[in-house]
Amino acid sequence: MAIVTLPGIASAQDEWEFVIGGGVGYESKYEGSDDMEATFLPVAGITWKDTVYLSTEDGLGAVVYDDNNFTVNVSFNYEWGRDESDSSDLKGLGDVDGAPTLNLSLEYDIGPVTPFVELTRHLGGTDSLEASFGVETMIPVSALMGDGSGSRMADSGDEGPDGPAFMAGISTTWSDDKYMDSYFGINSTQSARSGLSRFNAGSGFKSVGAELGFVYPVGENWEILTMVEYSQLIGDAADSPISKDDSVLFGGVTVSYKF
């Protein structure tokens, strides 16, 4: 789960909304790496009637059911895989091919928190299945300051539902044996080439994580988003010789313009 606002959420008056921007991130080179690298974070998206969307974060998808509290999203995205050249620690392990993914997301609002389930089917590459379970929330700064008026905050563009807000979430991810073996397993050929011991990675919970973000609108069209994510590899993912550091880190800042 990534803490981002869905690019291009349209207002009640607009059928279409667009967003474009970018930023910079700093993250682990791969899951289990003890090295970090800076990356460019593109932001681009189109949304039609709060229902159909295409974005760099969420791919191509649609809200197929929404009764205010319970929401179902279906989308197609792309998993980029992992290249042996990403790190010297991966030498001899070969590439993990990327592939399109089919994603199903279920969310249910319970007051200020939203439990969710996300299923990801890799359509090629690892040909695997993943499932994430978690809880997320968004808290407007105005609520922390005890201002529940809402209208003044929305009008000012600086507070309220359309104003500054904190976002937070916790989650855990389960991966099947195909995914685990592709990213964390080491067969006899890979062992001979890399010098790492053979390792059989089976299905199970791969990680637990926490995320924190802060979104700050600037005027009616601009938005600044900061993000920090931390996940801890567990089970076979943590035990694999490929994992040099069980902590997976990410931090980033993006600036976007909506129109």
One Martini backbone bead per residue (centre of mass of N, CA, C, O) as a GRO file, in nm:
protein
  259
    1MET     BB    1   0.096   0.036   0.023
    2ALA     BB    2   0.026   0.371  -0.083
    3ILE     BB    3   0.060   0.708   0.003
    4VAL     BB    4  -0.202   0.835  -0.193
    5THR     BB    5  -0.368   1.029  -0.393
    6LEU     BB    6  -0.593   1.012  -0.624
    7PRO     BB    7  -0.556   1.099  -0.928
    8GLY     BB    8  -0.810   1.299  -1.036
    9ILE     BB    9  -1.041   1.399  -0.854
   10ALA     BB   10  -1.353   1.483  -0.909
   11SER     BB   11  -1.587   1.700  -0.910
   12ALA     BB   12  -1.921   1.761  -0.923
   13GLN     BB   13  -1.884   1.957  -1.188
   14ASP     BB   14  -1.676   1.741  -1.299
   15GLU     BB   15  -1.587   1.483  -1.516
   16TRP     BB   16  -1.295   1.593  -1.547
   17GLU     BB   17  -0.950   1.513  -1.438
   18PHE     BB   18  -0.617   1.645  -1.394
   19VAL     BB   19  -0.268   1.534  -1.342
   20ILE     BB   20   0.059   1.691  -1.278
   21GLY     BB   21   0.405   1.579  -1.201
   22GLY     BB   22   0.659   1.555  -0.931
   23GLY     BB   23   0.958   1.392  -0.784
   24VAL     BB   24   1.132   1.256  -0.495
   25GLY     BB   25   1.314   0.959  -0.399
   26TYR     BB   26   1.402   0.724  -0.122
   27GLU     BB   27   1.538   0.388  -0.159
   28SER     BB   28   1.548   0.073  -0.181
   29LYS     BB   29   1.677  -0.118  -0.433
   30TYR     BB   30   1.555  -0.369  -0.276
   31GLU     BB   31   1.418  -0.626  -0.129
   32GLY     BB   32   1.681  -0.642   0.117
   33SER     BB   33   1.848  -0.402   0.095
   34ASP     BB   34   2.144  -0.195   0.211
   35ASP     BB   35   2.069   0.004  -0.020
   36MET     BB   36   2.037   0.330  -0.160
   37GLU     BB   37   1.814   0.542  -0.371
   38ALA     BB   38   1.741   0.769  -0.611
   39THR     BB   39   1.416   0.887  -0.740
   40PHE     BB   40   1.176   0.934  -0.973
   41LEU     BB   41   0.837   1.087  -0.940
   42PRO     BB   42   0.571   1.039  -1.116
   43VAL     BB   43   0.277   1.251  -1.203
   44ALA     BB   44  -0.024   1.102  -1.342
   45GLY     BB   45  -0.378   1.183  -1.435
   46ILE     BB   46  -0.714   1.040  -1.491
   47THR     BB   47  -1.064   1.140  -1.432
   48TRP     BB   48  -1.401   0.992  -1.443
   49LYS     BB   49  -1.655   1.045  -1.237
   50ASP     BB   50  -1.507   0.896  -0.995
   51THR     BB   51  -1.443   0.601  -1.162
   52VAL     BB   52  -1.235   0.647  -1.392
   53TYR     BB   53  -0.878   0.554  -1.421
   54LEU     BB   54  -0.542   0.705  -1.489
   55SER     BB   55  -0.221   0.612  -1.342
   56THR     BB   56   0.097   0.584  -1.212
   57GLU     BB   57  -0.004   0.434  -0.946
   58ASP     BB   58  -0.297   0.264  -1.044
   59GLY     BB   59  -0.353   0.276  -1.330
   60LEU     BB   60  -0.617   0.095  -1.478
   61GLY     BB   61  -0.952   0.188  -1.361
   62ALA     BB   62  -1.242   0.105  -1.137
   63VAL     BB   63  -1.541   0.177  -0.982
   64VAL     BB   64  -1.777  -0.091  -0.928
   65TYR     BB   65  -1.836  -0.012  -0.614
   66ASP     BB   66  -2.059   0.226  -0.423
   67ASP     BB   67  -2.204   0.286  -0.074
   68ASN     BB   68  -1.984   0.485   0.081
   69ASN     BB   69  -1.847   0.245   0.258
   70PHE     BB   70  -1.832   0.042   0.013
   71THR     BB   71  -1.543  -0.051  -0.195
   72VAL     BB   72  -1.472  -0.133  -0.547
   73ASN     BB   73  -1.168  -0.218  -0.717
   74VAL     BB   74  -1.046  -0.228  -1.062
   75SER     BB   75  -0.715  -0.317  -1.203
   76PHE     BB   76  -0.437  -0.221  -1.411
   77ASN     BB   77  -0.089  -0.300  -1.406
   78TYR     BB   78   0.274  -0.280  -1.324
   79GLU     BB   79   0.545  -0.504  -1.280
   80TRP     BB   80   0.902  -0.454  -1.299
   81GLY     BB   81   1.070  -0.612  -1.121
   82ARG     BB   82   1.418  -0.752  -1.142
   83ASP     BB   83   1.754  -0.663  -1.170
   84GLU     BB   84   2.074  -0.764  -1.148
   85SER     BB   85   2.183  -0.455  -1.190
   86ASP     BB   86   2.070  -0.315  -0.924
   87SER     BB   87   2.291  -0.508  -0.773
   88SER     BB   88   2.569  -0.671  -0.653
   89ASP     BB   89   2.391  -0.875  -0.472
   90LEU     BB   90   2.258  -1.004  -0.760
   91LYS     BB   91   2.480  -1.163  -0.861
   92GLY     BB   92   2.369  -1.458  -1.038
   93LEU     BB   93   2.031  -1.442  -1.024
   94GLY     BB   94   1.901  -1.272  -1.218
   95ASP     BB   95   1.599  -1.202  -1.355
   96VAL     BB   96   1.282  -1.045  -1.289
   97ASP     BB   97   1.008  -1.037  -1.454
   98GLY     BB   98   0.783  -0.845  -1.579
   99ALA     BB   99   0.420  -0.751  -1.536
  100PRO     BB  100   0.109  -0.759  -1.545
  101THR     BB  101  -0.176  -0.655  -1.338
  102LEU     BB  102  -0.441  -0.776  -1.133
  103ASN     BB  103  -0.674  -0.574  -0.936
  104LEU     BB  104  -0.822  -0.599  -0.601
  105SER     BB  105  -1.030  -0.368  -0.407
  106LEU     BB  106  -1.125  -0.350  -0.056
  107GLU     BB  107  -1.346  -0.115   0.118
  108TYR     BB  108  -1.421   0.003   0.470
  109ASP     BB  109  -1.590   0.237   0.639
  110ILE     BB  110  -1.495   0.325   0.992
  111GLY     BB  111  -1.515   0.610   1.023
  112PRO     BB  112  -1.175   0.709   1.034
  113VAL     BB  113  -1.145   0.415   0.916
  114THR     BB  114  -0.985   0.179   0.658
  115PRO     BB  115  -1.030  -0.117   0.569
  116PHE     BB  116  -0.828  -0.358   0.368
  117VAL     BB  117  -0.812  -0.535   0.044
  118GLU     BB  118  -0.542  -0.669  -0.169
  119LEU     BB  119  -0.530  -0.808  -0.497
  120THR     BB  120  -0.254  -0.974  -0.683
  121ARG     BB  121  -0.216  -1.059  -1.031
  122HIS     BB  122   0.034  -1.208  -1.215
  123LEU     BB  123   0.058  -1.176  -1.582
  124GLY     BB  124   0.338  -1.300  -1.539
  125GLY     BB  125   0.650  -1.377  -1.475
  126THR     BB  126   0.574  -1.503  -1.171
  127ASP     BB  127   0.278  -1.596  -1.166
  128SER     BB  128   0.128  -1.452  -0.913
  129LEU     BB  129   0.017  -1.406  -0.562
  130GLU     BB  130  -0.127  -1.131  -0.372
  131ALA     BB  131  -0.188  -1.008  -0.023
  132SER     BB  132  -0.340  -0.726   0.139
  133PHE     BB  133  -0.358  -0.599   0.482
  134GLY     BB  134  -0.546  -0.316   0.632
  135VAL     BB  135  -0.511   0.025   0.767
  136GLU     BB  136  -0.661   0.352   0.713
  137THR     BB  137  -0.604   0.720   0.730
  138MET     BB  138  -0.758   1.057   0.747
  139ILE     BB  139  -0.640   1.374   0.895
  140PRO     BB  140  -0.731   1.671   0.947
  141VAL     BB  141  -0.599   1.944   1.087
  142SER     BB  142  -0.867   2.063   1.190
  143ALA     BB  143  -0.936   1.825   1.382
  144LEU     BB  144  -0.685   1.867   1.570
  145MET     BB  145  -0.792   2.180   1.626
  146GLY     BB  146  -1.123   2.168   1.655
  147ASP     BB  147  -1.234   2.215   1.351
  148GLY     BB  148  -1.578   2.145   1.224
  149SER     BB  149  -1.695   2.330   0.993
  150GLY     BB  150  -1.546   2.306   0.685
  151SER     BB  151  -1.634   2.553   0.509
  152ARG     BB  152  -1.400   2.745   0.568
  153MET     BB  153  -1.178   2.548   0.486
  154ALA     BB  154  -1.259   2.504   0.189
  155ASP     BB  155  -1.256   2.806   0.103
  156SER     BB  156  -0.947   2.863   0.170
  157GLY     BB  157  -0.753   2.599   0.093
  158ASP     BB  158  -0.606   2.524   0.399
  159GLU     BB  159  -0.851   2.346   0.503
  160GLY     BB  160  -0.982   2.051   0.556
  161PRO     BB  161  -1.078   1.830   0.318
  162ASP     BB  162  -0.902   2.045   0.121
  163GLY     BB  163  -0.673   2.032   0.320
  164PRO     BB  164  -0.471   1.960   0.543
  165ALA     BB  165  -0.327   1.619   0.585
  166PHE     BB  166  -0.314   1.317   0.742
  167MET     BB  167  -0.153   0.996   0.678
  168ALA     BB  168  -0.226   0.645   0.764
  169GLY     BB  169  -0.069   0.306   0.791
  170ILE     BB  170  -0.129  -0.053   0.802
  171SER     BB  171   0.042  -0.367   0.698
  172THR     BB  172   0.015  -0.685   0.517
  173THR     BB  173   0.196  -0.945   0.322
  174TRP     BB  174   0.104  -1.198   0.097
  175SER     BB  175   0.284  -1.475  -0.064
  176ASP     BB  176   0.346  -1.691  -0.288
  177ASP     BB  177   0.570  -1.927  -0.400
  178LYS     BB  178   0.642  -1.786  -0.669
  179TYR     BB  179   0.726  -1.514  -0.557
  180MET     BB  180   0.928  -1.607  -0.340
  181ASP     BB  181   1.117  -1.768  -0.532
  182SER     BB  182   1.189  -1.529  -0.724
  183TYR     BB  183   1.297  -1.318  -0.486
  184PHE     BB  184   1.422  -1.544  -0.245
  185GLY     BB  185   1.523  -1.769  -0.407
  186ILE     BB  186   1.781  -2.045  -0.443
  187ASN     BB  187   1.926  -2.216  -0.672
  188SER     BB  188   2.181  -2.400  -0.793
  189THR     BB  189   2.267  -2.202  -1.016
  190GLN     BB  190   2.266  -1.943  -0.844
  191SER     BB  191   2.465  -2.044  -0.634
  192ALA     BB  192   2.710  -2.084  -0.825
  193ARG     BB  193   2.712  -1.779  -0.931
  194SER     BB  194   2.693  -1.619  -0.634
  195GLY     BB  195   2.765  -1.792  -0.352
  196LEU     BB  196   2.498  -1.871  -0.246
  197SER     BB  197   2.281  -2.032  -0.074
  198ARG     BB  198   2.049  -2.241  -0.080
  199PHE     BB  199   1.687  -2.148  -0.123
  200ASN     BB  200   1.357  -2.206   0.009
  201ALA     BB  201   1.070  -2.017  -0.080
  202GLY     BB  202   0.770  -1.984   0.068
  203SER     BB  203   0.473  -1.932   0.150
  204GLY     BB  204   0.366  -1.612   0.295
  205PHE     BB  205   0.445  -1.375   0.504
  206LYS     BB  206   0.656  -1.102   0.410
  207SER     BB  207   0.520  -0.832   0.554
  208VAL     BB  208   0.542  -0.533   0.756
  209GLY     BB  209   0.374  -0.203   0.783
  210ALA     BB  210   0.430   0.162   0.765
  211GLU     BB  211   0.257   0.485   0.718
  212LEU     BB  212   0.331   0.838   0.626
  213GLY     BB  213   0.145   1.143   0.556
  214PHE     BB  214   0.139   1.474   0.376
  215VAL     BB  215  -0.108   1.709   0.273
  216TYR     BB  216  -0.070   2.025   0.068
  217PRO     BB  217  -0.251   2.274  -0.033
  218VAL     BB  218  -0.211   2.518  -0.311
  219GLY     BB  219  -0.469   2.634  -0.346
  220GLU     BB  220  -0.670   2.487  -0.606
  221ASN     BB  221  -0.424   2.308  -0.775
  222TRP     BB  222  -0.208   2.259  -0.569
  223GLU     BB  223   0.024   1.988  -0.445
  224ILE     BB  224   0.171   1.852  -0.145
  225LEU     BB  225   0.361   1.542  -0.097
  226THR     BB  226   0.442   1.336   0.179
  227MET     BB  227   0.653   1.033   0.237
  228VAL     BB  228   0.655   0.740   0.463
  229GLU     BB  229   0.810   0.408   0.452
  230TYR     BB  230   0.778   0.090   0.640
  231SER     BB  231   0.930  -0.240   0.619
  232GLN     BB  232   0.921  -0.583   0.741
  233LEU     BB  233   1.072  -0.859   0.701
  234ILE     BB  234   0.946  -1.198   0.690
  235GLY     BB  235   1.034  -1.497   0.715
  236ASP     BB  236   1.170  -1.601   0.422
  237ALA     BB  237   1.249  -1.313   0.341
  238ALA     BB  238   1.445  -1.274   0.589
  239ASP     BB  239   1.615  -1.557   0.554
  240SER     BB  240   1.731  -1.480   0.302
  241PRO     BB  241   2.039  -1.421   0.145
  242ILE     BB  242   1.930  -1.171  -0.018
  243SER     BB  243   1.882  -1.045   0.261
  244LYS     BB  244   2.059  -0.776   0.411
  245ASP     BB  245   1.785  -0.610   0.487
  246ASP     BB  246   1.473  -0.611   0.654
  247SER     BB  247   1.458  -0.311   0.582
  248VAL     BB  248   1.212  -0.111   0.411
  249LEU     BB  249   1.259   0.200   0.242
  250PHE     BB  250   1.064   0.518   0.211
  251GLY     BB  251   1.092   0.848   0.053
  252GLY     BB  252   0.882   1.145  -0.037
  253VAL     BB  253   0.827   1.413  -0.290
  254THR     BB  254   0.542   1.593  -0.426
  255VAL     BB  255   0.427   1.785  -0.716
  256SER     BB  256   0.098   1.906  -0.812
  257TYR     BB  257  -0.143   1.956  -1.092
  258LYS     BB  258  -0.481   2.059  -1.120
  259PHE     BB  259  -0.751   2.053  -1.409
   0.00000   0.00000   0.00000
